[in-house]
PDB file of N, CA and C in Angstrom:
ATOM      1  N   MET A 703      -7.626   6.729  -5.125  1.00 50.00           N
ATOM      2  CA  MET A 703      -8.479   5.573  -4.917  1.00 50.00           C
ATOM      3  C   MET A 703      -9.142   5.702  -3.552  1.00 50.00           C
ATOM      4  N   LYS A 704     -10.442   5.789  -3.550  1.00 55.00           N
ATOM      5  CA  LYS A 704     -11.181   5.882  -2.295  1.00 55.00           C
ATOM      6  C   LYS A 704     -11.256   4.508  -1.642  1.00 55.00           C
ATOM      7  N   PHE A 705     -11.372   4.530  -0.324  1.00 55.00           N
ATOM      8  CA  PHE A 705     -11.369   3.278   0.415  1.00 55.00           C
ATOM      9  C   PHE A 705     -12.570   3.212   1.339  1.00 55.00           C
ATOM     10  N   ASP A 706     -13.347   2.154   1.255  1.00 58.00           N
ATOM     11  CA  ASP A 706     -14.526   1.956   2.096  1.00 58.00           C
ATOM     12  C   ASP A 706     -14.131   1.089   3.296  1.00 58.00           C
ATOM     13  N   TRP A 707     -13.948   1.736   4.451  1.00 54.00           N
ATOM     14  CA  TRP A 707     -13.461   1.044   5.646  1.00 54.00           C
ATOM     15  C   TRP A 707     -14.414  -0.050   6.106  1.00 54.00           C
ATOM     16  N   THR A 708     -15.720   0.155   5.977  1.00 60.00           N
ATOM     17  CA  THR A 708     -16.676  -0.847   6.452  1.00 60.00           C
ATOM     18  C   THR A 708     -16.573  -2.118   5.627  1.00 60.00           C
ATOM     19  N   ARG A 709     -16.362  -1.972   4.350  1.00 66.00           N
ATOM     20  CA  ARG A 709     -16.239  -3.151   3.493  1.00 66.00           C
ATOM     21  C   ARG A 709     -14.951  -3.916   3.812  1.00 66.00           C
ATOM     22  N   MET A 710     -13.900  -3.216   4.171  1.00 65.00           N
ATOM     23  CA  MET A 710     -12.635  -3.880   4.492  1.00 65.00           C
ATOM     24  C   MET A 710     -12.806  -4.770   5.717  1.00 65.00           C
ATOM     25  N   HIS A 711     -13.522  -4.265   6.698  1.00 64.00           N
ATOM     26  CA  HIS A 711     -13.715  -5.020   7.936  1.00 64.00           C
ATOM     27  C   HIS A 711     -14.476  -6.317   7.668  1.00 64.00           C
ATOM     28  N   GLU A 712     -15.408  -6.273   6.738  1.00 73.00           N
ATOM     29  CA  GLU A 712     -16.249  -7.431   6.440  1.00 73.00           C
ATOM     30  C   GLU A 712     -15.697  -8.299   5.313  1.00 73.00           C
ATOM     31  N   ALA A 713     -14.627  -7.871   4.686  1.00 73.00           N
ATOM     32  CA  ALA A 713     -14.123  -8.547   3.488  1.00 73.00           C
ATOM     33  C   ALA A 713     -13.418  -9.858   3.816  1.00 73.00           C
ATOM     34  N   SER A 714     -13.512 -10.769   2.877  1.00 76.00           N
ATOM     35  CA  SER A 714     -12.766 -12.023   2.990  1.00 76.00           C
ATOM     36  C   SER A 714     -11.307 -11.749   2.629  1.00 76.00           C
ATOM     37  N   VAL A 715     -10.457 -12.701   2.902  1.00 72.00           N
ATOM     38  CA  VAL A 715      -9.044 -12.551   2.559  1.00 72.00           C
ATOM     39  C   VAL A 715      -8.887 -12.386   1.047  1.00 72.00           C
ATOM     40  N   ASP A 716      -9.686 -13.102   0.266  1.00 79.00           N
ATOM     41  CA  ASP A 716      -9.604 -12.974  -1.193  1.00 79.00           C
ATOM     42  C   ASP A 716      -9.954 -11.562  -1.654  1.00 79.00           C
ATOM     43  N   GLU A 717     -11.000 -10.980  -1.063  1.00 79.00           N
ATOM     44  CA  GLU A 717     -11.377  -9.606  -1.410  1.00 79.00           C
ATOM     45  C   GLU A 717     -10.289  -8.623  -0.986  1.00 79.00           C
ATOM     46  N   GLN A 718      -9.721  -8.844   0.187  1.00 76.00           N
ATOM     47  CA  GLN A 718      -8.642  -7.973   0.647  1.00 76.00           C
ATOM     48  C   GLN A 718      -7.441  -8.070  -0.280  1.00 76.00           C
ATOM     49  N   LEU A 719      -7.183  -9.263  -0.771  1.00 79.00           N
ATOM     50  CA  LEU A 719      -6.066  -9.470  -1.688  1.00 79.00           C
ATOM     51  C   LEU A 719      -6.262  -8.666  -2.972  1.00 79.00           C
ATOM     52  N   VAL A 720      -7.483  -8.636  -3.475  1.00 82.00           N
ATOM     53  CA  VAL A 720      -7.785  -7.835  -4.669  1.00 82.00           C
ATOM     54  C   VAL A 720      -7.506  -6.362  -4.387  1.00 82.00           C
ATOM     55  N   TRP A 721      -7.964  -5.881  -3.235  1.00 79.00           N
ATOM     56  CA  TRP A 721      -7.732  -4.481  -2.881  1.00 79.00           C
ATOM     57  C   TRP A 721      -6.249  -4.198  -2.697  1.00 79.00           C
ATOM     58  N   LEU A 722      -5.537  -5.112  -2.044  1.00 79.00           N
ATOM     59  CA  LEU A 722      -4.102  -4.910  -1.841  1.00 79.00           C
ATOM     60  C   LEU A 722      -3.362  -4.829  -3.167  1.00 79.00           C
ATOM     61  N   ARG A 723      -3.737  -5.664  -4.103  1.00 85.00           N
ATOM     62  CA  ARG A 723      -3.087  -5.611  -5.419  1.00 85.00           C
ATOM     63  C   ARG A 723      -3.377  -4.281  -6.117  1.00 85.00           C
ATOM     64  N   ALA A 724      -4.587  -3.777  -5.951  1.00 83.00           N
ATOM     65  CA  ALA A 724      -4.932  -2.475  -6.541  1.00 83.00           C
ATOM     66  C   ALA A 724      -4.124  -1.357  -5.880  1.00 83.00           C
ATOM     67  N   TRP A 725      -4.018  -1.410  -4.554  1.00 80.00           N
ATOM     68  CA  TRP A 725      -3.206  -0.425  -3.843  1.00 80.00           C
ATOM     69  C   TRP A 725      -1.746  -0.541  -4.274  1.00 80.00           C
ATOM     70  N   GLU A 726      -1.263  -1.762  -4.418  1.00 84.00           N
ATOM     71  CA  GLU A 726       0.127  -1.975  -4.831  1.00 84.00           C
ATOM     72  C   GLU A 726       0.384  -1.321  -6.186  1.00 84.00           C
ATOM     73  N   ALA A 727      -0.491  -1.546  -7.137  1.00 88.00           N
ATOM     74  CA  ALA A 727      -0.321  -0.973  -8.477  1.00 88.00           C
ATOM     75  C   ALA A 727      -0.374   0.549  -8.431  1.00 88.00           C
ATOM     76  N   GLN A 728      -1.322   1.084  -7.679  1.00 84.00           N
ATOM     77  CA  GLN A 728      -1.452   2.537  -7.599  1.00 84.00           C
ATOM     78  C   GLN A 728      -0.243   3.155  -6.904  1.00 84.00           C
ATOM     79  N   LEU A 729       0.203   2.538  -5.826  1.00 82.00           N
ATOM     80  CA  LEU A 729       1.350   3.067  -5.096  1.00 82.00           C
ATOM     81  C   LEU A 729       2.621   2.964  -5.928  1.00 82.00           C
ATOM     82  N   GLN A 730       2.790   1.865  -6.649  1.00 87.00           N
ATOM     83  CA  GLN A 730       3.966   1.711  -7.506  1.00 87.00           C
ATOM     84  C   GLN A 730       4.000   2.806  -8.573  1.00 87.00           C
ATOM     85  N   ALA A 731       2.865   3.090  -9.185  1.00 89.00           N
ATOM     86  CA  ALA A 731       2.796   4.155 -10.195  1.00 89.00           C
ATOM     87  C   ALA A 731       3.104   5.511  -9.568  1.00 89.00           C
ATOM     88  N   HIS A 732       2.584   5.742  -8.375  1.00 83.00           N
ATOM     89  CA  HIS A 732       2.826   6.998  -7.671  1.00 83.00           C
ATOM     90  C   HIS A 732       4.314   7.157  -7.350  1.00 83.00           C
ATOM     91  N   ILE A 733       4.936   6.094  -6.860  1.00 84.00           N
ATOM     92  CA  ILE A 733       6.365   6.133  -6.536  1.00 84.00           C
ATOM     93  C   ILE A 733       7.185   6.423  -7.787  1.00 84.00           C
ATOM     94  N   THR A 734       6.844   5.791  -8.891  1.00 87.00           N
ATOM     95  CA  THR A 734       7.572   6.002 -10.146  1.00 87.00           C
ATOM     96  C   THR A 734       7.482   7.465 -10.572  1.00 87.00           C
ATOM     97  N   ARG A 735       6.277   8.046 -10.506  1.00 85.00           N
ATOM     98  CA  ARG A 735       6.116   9.472 -10.856  1.00 85.00           C
ATOM     99  C   ARG A 735       6.919  10.356  -9.914  1.00 85.00           C
ATOM    100  N   GLN A 736       6.824  10.075  -8.605  1.00 82.00           N
ATOM    101  CA  GLN A 736       7.546  10.880  -7.625  1.00 82.00           C
ATOM    102  C   GLN A 736       9.055  10.769  -7.817  1.00 82.00           C
ATOM    103  N   ARG A 737       9.524   9.578  -8.121  1.00 80.00           N
ATOM    104  CA  ARG A 737      10.958   9.356  -8.322  1.00 80.00           C
ATOM    105  C   ARG A 737      11.453  10.170  -9.526  1.00 80.00           C
ATOM    106  N   ARG A 738      10.669  10.198 -10.601  1.00 80.00           N
ATOM    107  CA  ARG A 738      11.045  10.995 -11.783  1.00 80.00           C
ATOM    108  C   ARG A 738      11.128  12.479 -11.442  1.00 80.00           C
ATOM    109  N   MET A 739      10.127  12.965 -10.707  1.00 79.00           N
ATOM    110  CA  MET A 739      10.129  14.375 -10.313  1.00 79.00           C
ATOM    111  C   MET A 739      11.289  14.666  -9.378  1.00 79.00           C
ATOM    112  N   LEU A 740      11.572  13.741  -8.492  1.00 74.00           N
ATOM    113  CA  LEU A 740      12.647  13.913  -7.524  1.00 74.00           C
ATOM    114  C   LEU A 740      13.995  13.987  -8.220  1.00 74.00           C
ATOM    115  N   ASP A 741      14.188  13.176  -9.247  1.00 67.00           N
ATOM    116  CA  ASP A 741      15.441  13.210  -9.993  1.00 67.00           C
ATOM    117  C   ASP A 741      15.680  14.598 -10.576  1.00 67.00           C
ATOM    118  N   ALA A 742      14.612  15.288 -10.934  1.00 63.00           N
ATOM    119  CA  ALA A 742      14.731  16.632 -11.496  1.00 63.00           C
ATOM    120  C   ALA A 742      15.006  17.677 -10.413  1.00 63.00           C
ATOM    121  N   GLU A 743      14.458  17.493  -9.207  1.00 64.00           N
ATOM    122  CA  GLU A 743      14.568  18.489  -8.141  1.00 64.00           C
ATOM    123  C   GLU A 743      15.705  18.242  -7.156  1.00 64.00           C
ATOM    124  N   SER A 744      15.969  17.002  -6.852  1.00 67.00           N
ATOM    125  CA  SER A 744      16.958  16.613  -5.842  1.00 67.00           C
ATOM    126  C   SER A 744      16.665  17.230  -4.474  1.00 67.00           C
ATOM    127  N   SER A 745      15.475  17.020  -3.949  1.00 70.00           N
ATOM    128  CA  SER A 745      15.142  17.560  -2.631  1.00 70.00           C
ATOM    129  C   SER A 745      15.176  16.451  -1.582  1.00 70.00           C
ATOM    130  N   VAL A 746      15.682  16.801  -0.405  1.00 70.00           N
ATOM    131  CA  VAL A 746      15.801  15.830   0.688  1.00 70.00           C
ATOM    132  C   VAL A 746      14.420  15.433   1.207  1.00 70.00           C
ATOM    133  N   SER A 747      13.527  16.400   1.381  1.00 71.00           N
ATOM    134  CA  SER A 747      12.192  16.070   1.893  1.00 71.00           C
ATOM    135  C   SER A 747      11.437  15.189   0.898  1.00 71.00           C
ATOM    136  N   GLY A 748      11.625  15.446  -0.387  1.00 75.00           N
ATOM    137  CA  GLY A 748      11.003  14.606  -1.408  1.00 75.00           C
ATOM    138  C   GLY A 748      11.533  13.188  -1.354  1.00 75.00           C
ATOM    139  N   GLU A 749      12.825  13.048  -1.122  1.00 79.00           N
ATOM    140  CA  GLU A 749      13.441  11.719  -1.016  1.00 79.00           C
ATOM    141  C   GLU A 749      12.863  10.952   0.166  1.00 79.00           C
ATOM    142  N   LEU A 750      12.657  11.635   1.284  1.00 78.00           N
ATOM    143  CA  LEU A 750      12.079  10.980   2.464  1.00 78.00           C
ATOM    144  C   LEU A 750      10.654  10.500   2.191  1.00 78.00           C
ATOM    145  N   LEU A 751       9.862  11.312   1.493  1.00 77.00           N
ATOM    146  CA  LEU A 751       8.497  10.897   1.149  1.00 77.00           C
ATOM    147  C   LEU A 751       8.498   9.674   0.242  1.00 77.00           C
ATOM    148  N   VAL A 752       9.385   9.667  -0.726  1.00 80.00           N
ATOM    149  CA  VAL A 752       9.473   8.516  -1.633  1.00 80.00           C
ATOM    150  C   VAL A 752       9.895   7.275  -0.852  1.00 80.00           C
ATOM    151  N   MET A 753      10.828   7.428   0.074  1.00 82.00           N
ATOM    152  CA  MET A 753      11.270   6.289   0.883  1.00 82.00           C
ATOM    153  C   MET A 753      10.117   5.741   1.729  1.00 82.00           C
ATOM    154  N   GLN A 754       9.275   6.626   2.281  1.00 80.00           N
ATOM    155  CA  GLN A 754       8.103   6.174   3.046  1.00 80.00           C
ATOM    156  C   GLN A 754       7.181   5.349   2.158  1.00 80.00           C
ATOM    157  N   ARG A 755       6.949   5.836   0.969  1.00 81.00           N
ATOM    158  CA  ARG A 755       6.060   5.130   0.040  1.00 81.00           C
ATOM    159  C   ARG A 755       6.655   3.788  -0.375  1.00 81.00           C
ATOM    160  N   GLU A 756       7.961   3.755  -0.571  1.00 84.00           N
ATOM    161  CA  GLU A 756       8.615   2.490  -0.938  1.00 84.00           C
ATOM    162  C   GLU A 756       8.525   1.480   0.201  1.00 84.00           C
ATOM    163  N   ARG A 757       8.649   1.953   1.424  1.00 82.00           N
ATOM    164  CA  ARG A 757       8.525   1.069   2.594  1.00 82.00           C
ATOM    165  C   ARG A 757       7.100   0.513   2.685  1.00 82.00           C
ATOM    166  N   LEU A 758       6.112   1.362   2.440  1.00 80.00           N
ATOM    167  CA  LEU A 758       4.720   0.920   2.443  1.00 80.00           C
ATOM    168  C   LEU A 758       4.470  -0.084   1.322  1.00 80.00           C
ATOM    169  N   LEU A 759       5.064   0.140   0.166  1.00 83.00           N
ATOM    170  CA  LEU A 759       4.929  -0.790  -0.954  1.00 83.00           C
ATOM    171  C   LEU A 759       5.489  -2.162  -0.583  1.00 83.00           C
ATOM    172  N   LYS A 760       6.631  -2.197   0.084  1.00 84.00           N
ATOM    173  CA  LYS A 760       7.214  -3.473   0.518  1.00 84.00           C
ATOM    174  C   LYS A 760       6.289  -4.186   1.505  1.00 84.00           C
ATOM    175  N   GLU A 761       5.658  -3.417   2.389  1.00 80.00           N
ATOM    176  CA  GLU A 761       4.719  -4.020   3.340  1.00 80.00           C
ATOM    177  C   GLU A 761       3.517  -4.608   2.605  1.00 80.00           C
ATOM    178  N   ILE A 762       3.016  -3.890   1.611  1.00 79.00           N
ATOM    179  CA  ILE A 762       1.906  -4.403   0.810  1.00 79.00           C
ATOM    180  C   ILE A 762       2.302  -5.718   0.157  1.00 79.00           C
ATOM    181  N   GLN A 763       3.483  -5.754  -0.430  1.00 82.00           N
ATOM    182  CA  GLN A 763       3.935  -6.960  -1.123  1.00 82.00           C
ATOM    183  C   GLN A 763       4.086  -8.129  -0.154  1.00 82.00           C
ATOM    184  N   THR A 764       4.557  -7.870   1.051  1.00 80.00           N
ATOM    185  CA  THR A 764       4.692  -8.913   2.068  1.00 80.00           C
ATOM    186  C   THR A 764       3.330  -9.469   2.469  1.00 80.00           C
ATOM    187  N   VAL A 765       2.354  -8.585   2.656  1.00 76.00           N
ATOM    188  CA  VAL A 765       1.015  -9.031   3.044  1.00 76.00           C
ATOM    189  C   VAL A 765       0.354  -9.804   1.908  1.00 76.00           C
ATOM    190  N   ILE A 766       0.576  -9.384   0.675  1.00 79.00           N
ATOM    191  CA  ILE A 766       0.023 -10.115  -0.470  1.00 79.00           C
ATOM    192  C   ILE A 766       0.549 -11.546  -0.474  1.00 79.00           C
ATOM    193  N   ILE A 767       1.835 -11.710  -0.260  1.00 80.00           N
ATOM    194  CA  ILE A 767       2.426 -13.053  -0.223  1.00 80.00           C
ATOM    195  C   ILE A 767       1.817 -13.865   0.916  1.00 80.00           C
ATOM    196  N   ALA A 768       1.677 -13.250   2.091  1.00 76.00           N
ATOM    197  CA  ALA A 768       1.085 -13.950   3.237  1.00 76.00           C
ATOM    198  C   ALA A 768      -0.359 -14.346   2.946  1.00 76.00           C
ATOM    199  N   ALA A 769      -1.107 -13.457   2.314  1.00 74.00           N
ATOM    200  CA  ALA A 769      -2.508 -13.757   2.000  1.00 74.00           C
ATOM    201  C   ALA A 769      -2.604 -14.872   0.965  1.00 74.00           C
ATOM    202  N   GLU A 770      -1.718 -14.858   0.004  1.00 76.00           N
ATOM    203  CA  GLU A 770      -1.735 -15.898  -1.032  1.00 76.00           C
ATOM    204  C   GLU A 770      -1.425 -17.275  -0.456  1.00 76.00           C
ATOM    205  N   THR A 771      -0.592 -17.314   0.565  1.00 76.00           N
ATOM    206  CA  THR A 771      -0.224 -18.591   1.174  1.00 76.00           C
ATOM    207  C   THR A 771      -1.128 -18.939   2.359  1.00 76.00           C
ATOM    208  N   ARG A 772      -2.136 -18.084   2.564  1.00 69.00           N
ATOM    209  CA  ARG A 772      -3.107 -18.296   3.645  1.00 69.00           C
ATOM    210  C   ARG A 772      -2.431 -18.358   5.014  1.00 69.00           C
ATOM    211  N   ALA A 773      -1.508 -17.445   5.216  1.00 62.00           N
ATOM    212  CA  ALA A 773      -0.917 -17.303   6.543  1.00 62.00           C
ATOM    213  C   ALA A 773      -2.025 -16.814   7.477  1.00 62.00           C
ATOM    214  N   ASN A 774      -1.712 -16.392   8.625  1.00 62.00           N
ATOM    215  CA  ASN A 774      -2.686 -15.970   9.624  1.00 62.00           C
ATOM    216  C   ASN A 774      -3.661 -14.939   9.039  1.00 62.00           C
ATOM    217  N   ASP A 775      -4.932 -15.335   8.885  1.00 64.00           N
ATOM    218  CA  ASP A 775      -5.944 -14.459   8.281  1.00 64.00           C
ATOM    219  C   ASP A 775      -6.154 -13.168   9.068  1.00 64.00           C
ATOM    220  N   LEU A 776      -6.184 -13.259  10.395  1.00 60.00           N
ATOM    221  CA  LEU A 776      -6.388 -12.063  11.206  1.00 60.00           C
ATOM    222  C   LEU A 776      -5.225 -11.096  11.017  1.00 60.00           C
ATOM    223  N   GLU A 777      -4.023 -11.623  11.001  1.00 64.00           N
ATOM    224  CA  GLU A 777      -2.851 -10.766  10.796  1.00 64.00           C
ATOM    225  C   GLU A 777      -2.912 -10.094   9.429  1.00 64.00           C
ATOM    226  N   CYS A 778      -3.359 -10.826   8.426  1.00 63.00           N
ATOM    227  CA  CYS A 778      -3.509 -10.241   7.085  1.00 63.00           C
ATOM    228  C   CYS A 778      -4.535  -9.116   7.106  1.00 63.00           C
ATOM    229  N   GLN A 779      -5.642  -9.323   7.824  1.00 63.00           N
ATOM    230  CA  GLN A 779      -6.670  -8.279   7.901  1.00 63.00           C
ATOM    231  C   GLN A 779      -6.134  -7.028   8.580  1.00 63.00           C
ATOM    232  N   LEU A 780      -5.433  -7.210   9.686  1.00 63.00           N
ATOM    233  CA  LEU A 780      -4.887  -6.058  10.399  1.00 63.00           C
ATOM    234  C   LEU A 780      -3.842  -5.341   9.555  1.00 63.00           C
ATOM    235  N   SER A 781      -2.985  -6.104   8.908  1.00 69.00           N
ATOM    236  CA  SER A 781      -1.975  -5.502   8.043  1.00 69.00           C
ATOM    237  C   SER A 781      -2.627  -4.780   6.879  1.00 69.00           C
ATOM    238  N   SER A 782      -3.666  -5.367   6.314  1.00 67.00           N
ATOM    239  CA  SER A 782      -4.373  -4.736   5.202  1.00 67.00           C
ATOM    240  C   SER A 782      -4.968  -3.400   5.628  1.00 67.00           C
ATOM    241  N   LEU A 783      -5.546  -3.369   6.800  1.00 66.00           N
ATOM    242  CA  LEU A 783      -6.136  -2.136   7.298  1.00 66.00           C
ATOM    243  C   LEU A 783      -5.057  -1.081   7.525  1.00 66.00           C
ATOM    244  N   ARG A 784      -3.952  -1.471   8.134  1.00 70.00           N
ATOM    245  CA  ARG A 784      -2.839  -0.551   8.379  1.00 70.00           C
ATOM    246  C   ARG A 784      -2.290  -0.015   7.058  1.00 70.00           C
ATOM    247  N   ILE A 785      -2.165  -0.892   6.077  1.00 71.00           N
ATOM    248  CA  ILE A 785      -1.682  -0.493   4.758  1.00 71.00           C
ATOM    249  C   ILE A 785      -2.654   0.478   4.106  1.00 71.00           C
ATOM    250  N   ALA A 786      -3.933   0.178   4.197  1.00 68.00           N
ATOM    251  CA  ALA A 786      -4.938   1.053   3.587  1.00 68.00           C
ATOM    252  C   ALA A 786      -4.890   2.451   4.194  1.00 68.00           C
ATOM    253  N   ILE A 787      -4.739   2.505   5.503  1.00 70.00           N
ATOM    254  CA  ILE A 787      -4.635   3.803   6.172  1.00 70.00           C
ATOM    255  C   ILE A 787      -3.400   4.538   5.672  1.00 70.00           C
ATOM    256  N   GLY A 788      -2.279   3.841   5.594  1.00 70.00           N
ATOM    257  CA  GLY A 788      -1.044   4.459   5.105  1.00 70.00           C
ATOM    258  C   GLY A 788      -1.165   4.941   3.677  1.00 70.00           C
ATOM    259  N   CYS A 789      -1.777   4.135   2.824  1.00 68.00           N
ATOM    260  CA  CYS A 789      -1.965   4.526   1.422  1.00 68.00           C
ATOM    261  C   CYS A 789      -2.868   5.744   1.323  1.00 68.00           C
ATOM    262  N   GLN A 790      -3.933   5.730   2.092  1.00 66.00           N
ATOM    263  CA  GLN A 790      -4.872   6.855   2.060  1.00 66.00           C
ATOM    264  C   GLN A 790      -4.151   8.144   2.444  1.00 66.00           C
ATOM    265  N   GLN A 791      -3.297   8.083   3.464  1.00 68.00           N
ATOM    266  CA  GLN A 791      -2.572   9.268   3.918  1.00 68.00           C
ATOM    267  C   GLN A 791      -1.524   9.705   2.900  1.00 68.00           C
ATOM    268  N   LEU A 792      -0.788   8.762   2.357  1.00 66.00           N
ATOM    269  CA  LEU A 792       0.293   9.109   1.440  1.00 66.00           C
ATOM    270  C   LEU A 792      -0.191   9.553   0.073  1.00 66.00           C
ATOM    271  N   LEU A 793      -1.314   9.012  -0.369  1.00 62.00           N
ATOM    272  CA  LEU A 793      -1.776   9.310  -1.721  1.00 62.00           C
ATOM    273  C   LEU A 793      -2.825  10.418  -1.760  1.00 62.00           C
ATOM    274  N   SER A 794      -3.209  10.927  -0.601  1.00 58.00           N
ATOM    275  CA  SER A 794      -4.231  11.991  -0.563  1.00 58.00           C
ATOM    276  C   SER A 794      -3.652  13.314  -0.990  1.00 58.00           C
TER     277      SER A 794
END
């Protein structure tokens, strides 16, 4: 999933929420695939990568909840940007 950084900066919280949900779904699917492959290989480095992705997924879910409850909008924007960067790096 490609990410347009300029649009994120200008996006409303509602638009960011849509993107976060899309990232959440994509990351969850990626983690599930990686977990299946990992079960077959049993590699330590693979386990660490999956754990990083799971931690990022939890952060996405936390920000989604904050955005839905209209917590601090600026904090949601910064978290969304940080999450997007992390997703871009992990899923590339």
